[in-house]
PDB file of C-alpha atoms in Angstrom:
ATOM      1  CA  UNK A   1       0.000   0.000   0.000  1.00  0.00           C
ATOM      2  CA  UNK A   2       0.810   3.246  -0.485  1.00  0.00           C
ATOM      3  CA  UNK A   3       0.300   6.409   2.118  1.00  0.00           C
ATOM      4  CA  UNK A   4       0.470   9.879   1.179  1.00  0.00           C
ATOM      5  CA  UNK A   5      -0.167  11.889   4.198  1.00  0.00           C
ATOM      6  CA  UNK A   6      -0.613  15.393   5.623  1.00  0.00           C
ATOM      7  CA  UNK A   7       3.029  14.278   7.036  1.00  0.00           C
ATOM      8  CA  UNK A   8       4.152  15.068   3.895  1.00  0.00           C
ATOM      9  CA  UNK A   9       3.702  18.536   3.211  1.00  0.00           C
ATOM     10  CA  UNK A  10       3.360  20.065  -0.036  1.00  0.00           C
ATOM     11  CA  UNK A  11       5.754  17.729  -2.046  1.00  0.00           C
ATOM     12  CA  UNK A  12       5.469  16.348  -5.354  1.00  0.00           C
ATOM     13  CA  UNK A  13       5.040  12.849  -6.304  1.00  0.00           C
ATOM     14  CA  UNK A  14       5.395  12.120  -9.926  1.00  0.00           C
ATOM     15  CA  UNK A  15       4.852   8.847 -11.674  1.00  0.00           C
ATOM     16  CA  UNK A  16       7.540   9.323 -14.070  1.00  0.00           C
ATOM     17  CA  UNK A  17       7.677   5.046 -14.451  1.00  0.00           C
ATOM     18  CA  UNK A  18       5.447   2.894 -15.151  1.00  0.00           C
ATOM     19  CA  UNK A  19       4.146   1.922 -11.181  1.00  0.00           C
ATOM     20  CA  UNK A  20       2.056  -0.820  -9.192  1.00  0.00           C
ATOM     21  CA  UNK A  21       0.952  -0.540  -5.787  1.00  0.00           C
ATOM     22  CA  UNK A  22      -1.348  -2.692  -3.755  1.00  0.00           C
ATOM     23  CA  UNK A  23      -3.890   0.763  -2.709  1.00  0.00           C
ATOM     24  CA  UNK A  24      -3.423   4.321  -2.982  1.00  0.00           C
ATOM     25  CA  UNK A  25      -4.507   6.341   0.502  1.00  0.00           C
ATOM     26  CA  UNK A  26      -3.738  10.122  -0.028  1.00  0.00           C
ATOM     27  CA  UNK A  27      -6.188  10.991   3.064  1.00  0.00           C
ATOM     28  CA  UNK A  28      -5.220  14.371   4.164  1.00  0.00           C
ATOM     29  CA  UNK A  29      -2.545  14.585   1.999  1.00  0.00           C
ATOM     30  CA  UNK A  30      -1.806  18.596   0.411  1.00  0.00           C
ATOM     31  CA  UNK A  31       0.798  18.024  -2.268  1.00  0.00           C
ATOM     32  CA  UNK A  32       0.796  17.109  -5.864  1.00  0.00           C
ATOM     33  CA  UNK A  33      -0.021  14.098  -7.289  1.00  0.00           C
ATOM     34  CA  UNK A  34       1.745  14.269 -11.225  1.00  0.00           C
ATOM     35  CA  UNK A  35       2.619  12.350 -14.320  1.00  0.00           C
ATOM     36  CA  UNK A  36       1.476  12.458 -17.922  1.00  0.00           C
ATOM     37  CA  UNK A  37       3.642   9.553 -19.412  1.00  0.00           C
ATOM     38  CA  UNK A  38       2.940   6.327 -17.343  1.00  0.00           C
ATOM     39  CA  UNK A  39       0.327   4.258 -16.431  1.00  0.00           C
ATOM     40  CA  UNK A  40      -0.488   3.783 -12.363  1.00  0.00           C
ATOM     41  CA  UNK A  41      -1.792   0.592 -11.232  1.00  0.00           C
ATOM     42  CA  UNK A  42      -3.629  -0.174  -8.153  1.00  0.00           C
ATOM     43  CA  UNK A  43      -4.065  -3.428  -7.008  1.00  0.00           C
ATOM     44  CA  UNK A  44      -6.807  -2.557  -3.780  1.00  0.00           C
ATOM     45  CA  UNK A  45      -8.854   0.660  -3.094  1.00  0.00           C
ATOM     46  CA  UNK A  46      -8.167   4.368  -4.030  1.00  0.00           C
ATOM     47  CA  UNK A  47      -8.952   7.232  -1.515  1.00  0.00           C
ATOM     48  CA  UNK A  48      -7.815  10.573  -2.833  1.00  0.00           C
ATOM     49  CA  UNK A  49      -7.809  14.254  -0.285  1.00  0.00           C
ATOM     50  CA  UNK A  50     -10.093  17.186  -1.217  1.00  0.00           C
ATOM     51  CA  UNK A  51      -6.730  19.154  -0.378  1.00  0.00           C
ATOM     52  CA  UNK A  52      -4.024  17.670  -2.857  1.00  0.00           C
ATOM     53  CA  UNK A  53      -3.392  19.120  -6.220  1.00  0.00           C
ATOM     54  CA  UNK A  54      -4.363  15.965  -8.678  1.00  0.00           C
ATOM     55  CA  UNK A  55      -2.449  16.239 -11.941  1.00  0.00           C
ATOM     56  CA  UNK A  56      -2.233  13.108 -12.992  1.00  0.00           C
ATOM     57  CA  UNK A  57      -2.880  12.749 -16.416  1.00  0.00           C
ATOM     58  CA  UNK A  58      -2.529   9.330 -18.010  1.00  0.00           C
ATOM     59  CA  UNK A  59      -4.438   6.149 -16.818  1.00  0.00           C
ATOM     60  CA  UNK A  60      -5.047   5.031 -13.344  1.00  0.00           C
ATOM     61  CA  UNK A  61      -5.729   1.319 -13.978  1.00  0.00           C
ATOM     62  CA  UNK A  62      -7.792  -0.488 -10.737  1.00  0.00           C
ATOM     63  CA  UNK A  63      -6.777  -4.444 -10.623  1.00  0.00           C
ATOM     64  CA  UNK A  64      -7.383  -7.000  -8.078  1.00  0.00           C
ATOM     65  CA  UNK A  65      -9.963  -9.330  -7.574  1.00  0.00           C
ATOM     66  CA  UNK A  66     -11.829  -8.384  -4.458  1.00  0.00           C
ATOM     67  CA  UNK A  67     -14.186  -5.634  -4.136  1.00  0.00           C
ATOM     68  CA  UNK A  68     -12.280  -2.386  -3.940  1.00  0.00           C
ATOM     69  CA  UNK A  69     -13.775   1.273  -2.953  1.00  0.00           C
ATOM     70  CA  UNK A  70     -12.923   4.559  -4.926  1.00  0.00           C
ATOM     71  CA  UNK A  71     -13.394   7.830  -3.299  1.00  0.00           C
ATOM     72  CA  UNK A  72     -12.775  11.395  -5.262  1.00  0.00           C
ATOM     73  CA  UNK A  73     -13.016  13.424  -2.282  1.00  0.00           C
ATOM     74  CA  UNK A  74     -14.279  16.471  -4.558  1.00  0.00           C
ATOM     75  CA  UNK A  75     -11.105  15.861  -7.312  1.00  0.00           C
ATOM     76  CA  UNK A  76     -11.862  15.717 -11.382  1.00  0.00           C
ATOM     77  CA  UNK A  77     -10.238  13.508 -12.687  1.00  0.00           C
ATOM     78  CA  UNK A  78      -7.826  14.435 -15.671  1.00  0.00           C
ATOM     79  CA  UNK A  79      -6.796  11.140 -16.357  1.00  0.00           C
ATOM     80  CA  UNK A  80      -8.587   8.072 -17.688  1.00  0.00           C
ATOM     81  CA  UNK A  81      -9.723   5.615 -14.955  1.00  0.00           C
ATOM     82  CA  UNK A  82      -9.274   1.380 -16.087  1.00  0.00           C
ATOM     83  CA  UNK A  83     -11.463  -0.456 -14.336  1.00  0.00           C
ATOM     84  CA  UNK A  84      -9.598  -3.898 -14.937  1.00  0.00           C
ATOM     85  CA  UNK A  85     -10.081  -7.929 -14.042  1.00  0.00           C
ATOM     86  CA  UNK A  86     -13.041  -9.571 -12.086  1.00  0.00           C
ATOM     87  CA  UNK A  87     -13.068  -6.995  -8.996  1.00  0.00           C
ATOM     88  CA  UNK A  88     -16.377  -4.968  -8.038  1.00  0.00           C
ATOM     89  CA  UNK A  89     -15.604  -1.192  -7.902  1.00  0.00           C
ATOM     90  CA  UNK A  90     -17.971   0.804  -5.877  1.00  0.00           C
ATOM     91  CA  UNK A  91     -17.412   4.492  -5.524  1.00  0.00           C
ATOM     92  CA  UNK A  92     -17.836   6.060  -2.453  1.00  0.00           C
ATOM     93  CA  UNK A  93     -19.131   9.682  -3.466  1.00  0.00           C
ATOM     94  CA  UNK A  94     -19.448  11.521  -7.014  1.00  0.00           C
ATOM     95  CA  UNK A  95     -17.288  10.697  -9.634  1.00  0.00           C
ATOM     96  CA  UNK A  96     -16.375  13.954 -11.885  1.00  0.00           C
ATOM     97  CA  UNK A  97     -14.235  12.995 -15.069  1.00  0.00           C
ATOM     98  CA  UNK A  98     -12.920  14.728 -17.985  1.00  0.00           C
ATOM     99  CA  UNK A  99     -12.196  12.170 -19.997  1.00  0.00           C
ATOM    100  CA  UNK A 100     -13.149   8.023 -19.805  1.00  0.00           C
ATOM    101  CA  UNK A 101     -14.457   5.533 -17.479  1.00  0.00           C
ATOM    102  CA  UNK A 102     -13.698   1.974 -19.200  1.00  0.00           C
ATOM    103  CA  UNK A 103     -15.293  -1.111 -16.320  1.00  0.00           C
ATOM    104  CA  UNK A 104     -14.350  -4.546 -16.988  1.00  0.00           C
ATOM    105  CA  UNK A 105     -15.614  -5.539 -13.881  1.00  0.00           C
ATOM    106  CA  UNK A 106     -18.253  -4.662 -12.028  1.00  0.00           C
ATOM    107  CA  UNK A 107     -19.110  -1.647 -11.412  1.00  0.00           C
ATOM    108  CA  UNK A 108     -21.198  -0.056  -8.657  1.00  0.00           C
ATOM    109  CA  UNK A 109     -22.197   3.616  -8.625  1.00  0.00           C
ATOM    110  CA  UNK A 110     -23.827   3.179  -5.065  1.00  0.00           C
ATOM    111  CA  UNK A 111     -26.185   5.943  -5.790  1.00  0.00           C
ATOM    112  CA  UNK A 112     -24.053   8.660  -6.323  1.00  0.00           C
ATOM    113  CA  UNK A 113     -23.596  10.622  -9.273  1.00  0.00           C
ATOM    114  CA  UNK A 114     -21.263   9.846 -12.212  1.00  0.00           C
ATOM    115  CA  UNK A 115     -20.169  12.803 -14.850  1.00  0.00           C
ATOM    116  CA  UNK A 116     -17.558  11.720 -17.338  1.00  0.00           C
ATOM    117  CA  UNK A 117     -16.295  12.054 -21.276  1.00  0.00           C
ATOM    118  CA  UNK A 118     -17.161   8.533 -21.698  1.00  0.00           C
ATOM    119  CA  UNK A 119     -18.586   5.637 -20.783  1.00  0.00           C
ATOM    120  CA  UNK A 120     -17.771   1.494 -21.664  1.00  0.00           C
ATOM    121  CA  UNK A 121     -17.871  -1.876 -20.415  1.00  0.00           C
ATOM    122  CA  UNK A 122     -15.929  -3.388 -22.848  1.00  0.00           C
ATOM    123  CA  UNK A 123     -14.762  -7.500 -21.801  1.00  0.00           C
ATOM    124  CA  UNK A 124     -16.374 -10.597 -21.712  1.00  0.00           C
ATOM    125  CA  UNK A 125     -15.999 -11.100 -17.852  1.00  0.00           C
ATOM    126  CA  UNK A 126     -19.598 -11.746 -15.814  1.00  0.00           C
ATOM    127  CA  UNK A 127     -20.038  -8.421 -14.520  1.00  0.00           C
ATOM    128  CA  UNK A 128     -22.845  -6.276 -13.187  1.00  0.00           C
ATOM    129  CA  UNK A 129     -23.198  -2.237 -13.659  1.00  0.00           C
ATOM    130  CA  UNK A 130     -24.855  -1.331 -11.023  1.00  0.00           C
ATOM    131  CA  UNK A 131     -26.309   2.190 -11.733  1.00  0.00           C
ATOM    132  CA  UNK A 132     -27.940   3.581  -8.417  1.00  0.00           C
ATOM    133  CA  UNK A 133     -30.626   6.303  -8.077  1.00  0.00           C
ATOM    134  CA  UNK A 134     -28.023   9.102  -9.315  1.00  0.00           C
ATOM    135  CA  UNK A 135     -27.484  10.826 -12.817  1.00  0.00           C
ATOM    136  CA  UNK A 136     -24.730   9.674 -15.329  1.00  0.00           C
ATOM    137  CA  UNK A 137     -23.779  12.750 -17.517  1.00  0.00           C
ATOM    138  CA  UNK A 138     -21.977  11.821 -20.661  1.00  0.00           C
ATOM    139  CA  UNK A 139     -20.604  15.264 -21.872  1.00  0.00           C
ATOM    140  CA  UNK A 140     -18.317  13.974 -24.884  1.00  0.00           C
ATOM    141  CA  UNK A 141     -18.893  13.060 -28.252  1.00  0.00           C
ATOM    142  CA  UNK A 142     -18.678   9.767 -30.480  1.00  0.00           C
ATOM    143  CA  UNK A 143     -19.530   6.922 -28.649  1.00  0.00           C
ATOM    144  CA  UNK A 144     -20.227   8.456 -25.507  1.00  0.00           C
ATOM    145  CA  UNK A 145     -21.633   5.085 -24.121  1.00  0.00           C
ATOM    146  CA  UNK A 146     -20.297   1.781 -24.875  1.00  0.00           C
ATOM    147  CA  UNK A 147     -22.305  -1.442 -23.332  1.00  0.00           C
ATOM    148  CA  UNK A 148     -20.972  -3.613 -26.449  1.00  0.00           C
ATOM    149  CA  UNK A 149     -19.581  -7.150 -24.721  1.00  0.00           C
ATOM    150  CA  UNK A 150     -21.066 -10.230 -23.542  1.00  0.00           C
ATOM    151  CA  UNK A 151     -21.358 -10.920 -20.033  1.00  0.00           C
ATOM    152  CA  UNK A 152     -23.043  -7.455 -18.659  1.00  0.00           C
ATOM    153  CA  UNK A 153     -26.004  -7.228 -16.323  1.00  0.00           C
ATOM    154  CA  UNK A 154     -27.495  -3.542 -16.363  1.00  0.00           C
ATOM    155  CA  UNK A 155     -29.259  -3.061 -13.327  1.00  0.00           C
ATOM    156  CA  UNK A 156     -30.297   0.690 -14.112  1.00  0.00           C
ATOM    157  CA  UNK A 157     -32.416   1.440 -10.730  1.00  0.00           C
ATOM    158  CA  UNK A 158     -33.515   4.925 -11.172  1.00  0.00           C
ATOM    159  CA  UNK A 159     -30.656   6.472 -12.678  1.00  0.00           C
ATOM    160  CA  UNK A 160     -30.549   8.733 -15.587  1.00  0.00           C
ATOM    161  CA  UNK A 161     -28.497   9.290 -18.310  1.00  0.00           C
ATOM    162  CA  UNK A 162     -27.691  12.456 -19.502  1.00  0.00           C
ATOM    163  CA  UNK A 163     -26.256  13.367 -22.727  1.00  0.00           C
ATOM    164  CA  UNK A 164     -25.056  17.227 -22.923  1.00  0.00           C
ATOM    165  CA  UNK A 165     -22.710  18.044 -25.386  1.00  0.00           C
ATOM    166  CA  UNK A 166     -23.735  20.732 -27.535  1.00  0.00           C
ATOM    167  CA  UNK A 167     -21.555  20.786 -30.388  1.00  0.00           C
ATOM    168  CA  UNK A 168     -22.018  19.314 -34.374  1.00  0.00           C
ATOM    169  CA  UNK A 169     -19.931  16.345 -33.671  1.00  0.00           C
ATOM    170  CA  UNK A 170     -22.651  13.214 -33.124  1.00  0.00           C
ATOM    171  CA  UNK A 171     -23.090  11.734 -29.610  1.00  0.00           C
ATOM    172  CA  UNK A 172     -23.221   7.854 -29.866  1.00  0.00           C
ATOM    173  CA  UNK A 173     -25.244   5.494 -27.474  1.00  0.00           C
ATOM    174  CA  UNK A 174     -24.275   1.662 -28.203  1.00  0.00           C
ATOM    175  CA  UNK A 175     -25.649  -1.098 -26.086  1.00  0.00           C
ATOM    176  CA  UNK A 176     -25.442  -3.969 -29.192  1.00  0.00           C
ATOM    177  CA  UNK A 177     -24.703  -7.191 -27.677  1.00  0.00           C
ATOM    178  CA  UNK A 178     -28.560  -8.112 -26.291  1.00  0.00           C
ATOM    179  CA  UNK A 179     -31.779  -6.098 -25.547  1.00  0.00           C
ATOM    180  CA  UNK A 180     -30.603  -3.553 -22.603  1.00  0.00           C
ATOM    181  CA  UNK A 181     -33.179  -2.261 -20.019  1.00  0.00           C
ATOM    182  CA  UNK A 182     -32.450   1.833 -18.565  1.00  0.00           C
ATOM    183  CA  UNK A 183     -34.449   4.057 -16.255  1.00  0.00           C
ATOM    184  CA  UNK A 184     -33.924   7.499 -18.119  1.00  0.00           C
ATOM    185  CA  UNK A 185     -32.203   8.784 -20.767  1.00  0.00           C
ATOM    186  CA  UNK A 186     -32.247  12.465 -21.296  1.00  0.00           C
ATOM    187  CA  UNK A 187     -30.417  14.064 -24.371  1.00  0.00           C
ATOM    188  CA  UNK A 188     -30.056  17.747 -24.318  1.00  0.00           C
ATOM    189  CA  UNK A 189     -28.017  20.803 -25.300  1.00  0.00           C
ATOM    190  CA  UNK A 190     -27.917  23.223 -27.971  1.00  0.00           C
ATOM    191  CA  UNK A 191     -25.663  21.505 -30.248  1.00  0.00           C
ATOM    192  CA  UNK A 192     -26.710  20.079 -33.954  1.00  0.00           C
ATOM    193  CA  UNK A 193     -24.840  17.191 -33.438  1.00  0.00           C
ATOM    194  CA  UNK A 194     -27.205  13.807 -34.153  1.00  0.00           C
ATOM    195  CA  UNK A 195     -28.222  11.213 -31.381  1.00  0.00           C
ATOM    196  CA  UNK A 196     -27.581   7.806 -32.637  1.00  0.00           C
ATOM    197  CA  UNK A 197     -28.238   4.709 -31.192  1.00  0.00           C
ATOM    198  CA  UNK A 198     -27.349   1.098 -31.872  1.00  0.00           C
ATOM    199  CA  UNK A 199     -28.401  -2.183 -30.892  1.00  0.00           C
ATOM    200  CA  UNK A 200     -31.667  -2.733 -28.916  1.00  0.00           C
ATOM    201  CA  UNK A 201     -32.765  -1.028 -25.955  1.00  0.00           C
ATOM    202  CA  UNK A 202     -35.830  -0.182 -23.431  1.00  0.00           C
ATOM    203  CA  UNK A 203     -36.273   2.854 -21.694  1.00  0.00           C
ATOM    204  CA  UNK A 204     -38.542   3.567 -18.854  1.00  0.00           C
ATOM    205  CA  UNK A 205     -38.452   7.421 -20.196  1.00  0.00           C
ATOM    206  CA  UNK A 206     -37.174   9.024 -23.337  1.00  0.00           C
ATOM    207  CA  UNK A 207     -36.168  12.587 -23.785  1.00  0.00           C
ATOM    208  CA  UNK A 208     -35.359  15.492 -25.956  1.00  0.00           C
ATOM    209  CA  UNK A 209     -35.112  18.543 -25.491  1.00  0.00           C
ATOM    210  CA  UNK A 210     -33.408  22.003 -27.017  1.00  0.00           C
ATOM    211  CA  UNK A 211     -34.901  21.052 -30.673  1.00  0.00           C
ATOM    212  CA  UNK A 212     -33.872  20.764 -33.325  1.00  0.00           C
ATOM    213  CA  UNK A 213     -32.627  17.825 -33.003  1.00  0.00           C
ATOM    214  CA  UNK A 214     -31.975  14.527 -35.305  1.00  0.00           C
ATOM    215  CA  UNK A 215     -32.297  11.255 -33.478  1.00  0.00           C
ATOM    216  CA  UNK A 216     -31.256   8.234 -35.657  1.00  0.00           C
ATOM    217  CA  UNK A 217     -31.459   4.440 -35.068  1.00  0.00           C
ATOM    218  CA  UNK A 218     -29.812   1.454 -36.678  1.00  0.00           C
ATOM    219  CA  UNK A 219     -31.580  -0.787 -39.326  1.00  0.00           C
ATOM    220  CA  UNK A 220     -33.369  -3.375 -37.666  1.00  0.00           C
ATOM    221  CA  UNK A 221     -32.668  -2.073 -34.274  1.00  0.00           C
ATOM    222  CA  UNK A 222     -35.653  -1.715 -31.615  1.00  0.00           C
ATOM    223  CA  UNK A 223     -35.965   0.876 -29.042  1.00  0.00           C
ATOM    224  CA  UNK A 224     -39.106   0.399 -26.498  1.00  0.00           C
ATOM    225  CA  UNK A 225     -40.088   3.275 -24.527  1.00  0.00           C
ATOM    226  CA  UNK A 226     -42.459   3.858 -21.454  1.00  0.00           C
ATOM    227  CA  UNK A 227     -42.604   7.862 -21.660  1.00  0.00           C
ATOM    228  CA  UNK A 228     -41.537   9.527 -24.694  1.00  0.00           C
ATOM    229  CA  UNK A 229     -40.920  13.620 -24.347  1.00  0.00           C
ATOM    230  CA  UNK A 230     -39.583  14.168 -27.638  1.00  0.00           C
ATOM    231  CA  UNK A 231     -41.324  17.631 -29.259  1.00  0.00           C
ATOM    232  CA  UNK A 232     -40.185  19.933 -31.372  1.00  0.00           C
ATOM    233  CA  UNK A 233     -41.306  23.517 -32.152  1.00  0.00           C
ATOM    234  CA  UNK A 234     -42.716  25.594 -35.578  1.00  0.00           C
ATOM    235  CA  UNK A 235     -39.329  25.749 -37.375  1.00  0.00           C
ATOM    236  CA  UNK A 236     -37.316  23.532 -34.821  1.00  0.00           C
ATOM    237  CA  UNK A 237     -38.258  20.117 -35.309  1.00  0.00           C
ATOM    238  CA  UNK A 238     -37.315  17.270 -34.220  1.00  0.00           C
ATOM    239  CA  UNK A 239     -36.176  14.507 -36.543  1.00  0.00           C
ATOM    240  CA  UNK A 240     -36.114  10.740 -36.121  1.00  0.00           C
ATOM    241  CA  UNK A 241     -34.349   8.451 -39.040  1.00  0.00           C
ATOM    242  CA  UNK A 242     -32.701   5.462 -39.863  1.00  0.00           C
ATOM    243  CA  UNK A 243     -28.889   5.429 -39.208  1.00  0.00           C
ATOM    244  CA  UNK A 244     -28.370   3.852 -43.042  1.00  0.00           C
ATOM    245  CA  UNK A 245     -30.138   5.534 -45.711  1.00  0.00           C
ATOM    246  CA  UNK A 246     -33.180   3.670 -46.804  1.00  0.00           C
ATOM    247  CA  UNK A 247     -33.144   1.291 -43.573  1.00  0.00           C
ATOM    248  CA  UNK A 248     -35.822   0.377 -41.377  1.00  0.00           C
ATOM    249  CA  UNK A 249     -35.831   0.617 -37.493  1.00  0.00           C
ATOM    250  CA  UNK A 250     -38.723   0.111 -34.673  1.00  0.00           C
ATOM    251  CA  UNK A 251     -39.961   2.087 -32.227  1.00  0.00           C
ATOM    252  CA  UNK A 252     -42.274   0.782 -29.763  1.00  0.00           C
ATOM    253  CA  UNK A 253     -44.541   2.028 -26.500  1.00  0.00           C
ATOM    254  CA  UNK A 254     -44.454  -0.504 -23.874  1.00  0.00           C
ATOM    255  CA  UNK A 255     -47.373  -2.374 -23.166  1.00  0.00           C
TER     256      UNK A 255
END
């Protein structure tokens, strides 16, 4: 294990190779956390301090296979967080993210809130993604969410997802691999940018807002929806179409 503690002081600790440890504990720690070049694996739980300077900016990789805790104490993170092996991850507070969350593993939000770049669960281990009563904000573009392997159980409580980039640059939801259940998903922002979505997926409540908007679906794909809140306005409309010219997709209202 590693401690980083208000012992320390205000040092500097770079990762400037590329490091293991068995669990990071910066609790009360007021230094500097740095590196840009080298991956940082932890092999147990992470706890950083609401008083350290985090600028760490490559990949902090989580291994093991017990159940490990993560807790941001307040930090964004600036550097891509690996969710790795067979482990369960629960976080212990929000997590705030500028850039990507990947979870091979499972993954438990524990009701708190998650705000990232990205979003993907991307192996073929049995793993769960738990996601809580709290709001997911995906704020980047391209495939903003990525539920694409075998293996996944989506246990989507009464969380919602929340799309907000408002550029031109398409936001991508992709949950291919079987028939996905979610609470909410919530696209917004002033951007022109298209919604797209692949694979086949039910939602307990659909929603647009800020038209115009385009919303387009893969051929053959099936989206079921519960509530649907998608309306546009007298020379702001909203748009639904097939991802491939000339395809056919299905909509549905449950029950």
């Amino acid at each position: 294990a590693v401690f980083l503690t208000a012992a320390a002081g205000a040092i500097t600790v770079t990762v400037n190779v590329a490091s293991v440890c068995g669990s990071l504990d910066c609790t009360g720690f007021t230094g500097t956390l740095a590196g840009t070049s080298f991956v940082l694996g932890v092999y147990g739980s992470v706890t950083l301090s609401a008083g350290m300077t985090l600028g760490f900016s490559n990949t902090l990789s989580i291994f093991g296979s017990g159940a490990v805790a993560f807790t941001s104490a307040g930090q964004t993170l600036n550097c891509r967080l690996s969710h790795q092996n067979s482990n369960t991850l629960t976080l212990q507070d929000h997590l705030v993210s500028t850039t990507s969350v990947t979870a091979s593993g499972s993954f438990n939000a524990n009701n708190k809130n998650v705000t990232v770049g990205t979003f993907a669960s991307s192996s073929t281990t049995v793993r769960t993604l738990t996601m809580g009563s709290g709001t997911w904000t995906l704020t980047g573009t391209g495939p903003v969410w990525a539920t694409t392997k075998t293996g996944l159980t989506i246990v989507p409580g009464t969380s919602t997802i929340k799309i907000t980039d408002a550029s031109a640059t398409a936001k991508v939801f992709n949950s291919t691999t079987a028939a996905r259940n979610f609470n909410k998903i919530w696209m917004t922002g002033a951007g022109t940018g298209a919604f797209q979505f692949a694979g086949d997926n039910t939602f307990n409540d659909f929603k647009v807002d800020t038209p115009p908007h385009t919303l387009k679906f893969a051929t053959n794909s099936s989206t079921t929806v519960t509530t649907f809140t998608v309306n546009g306005t007298a020379g702001n409309i909203m748009t639904l179409a097939p991802l491939t010219p000339g395809g056919t997709y299905f909509f549905f209202k449950a029950a």
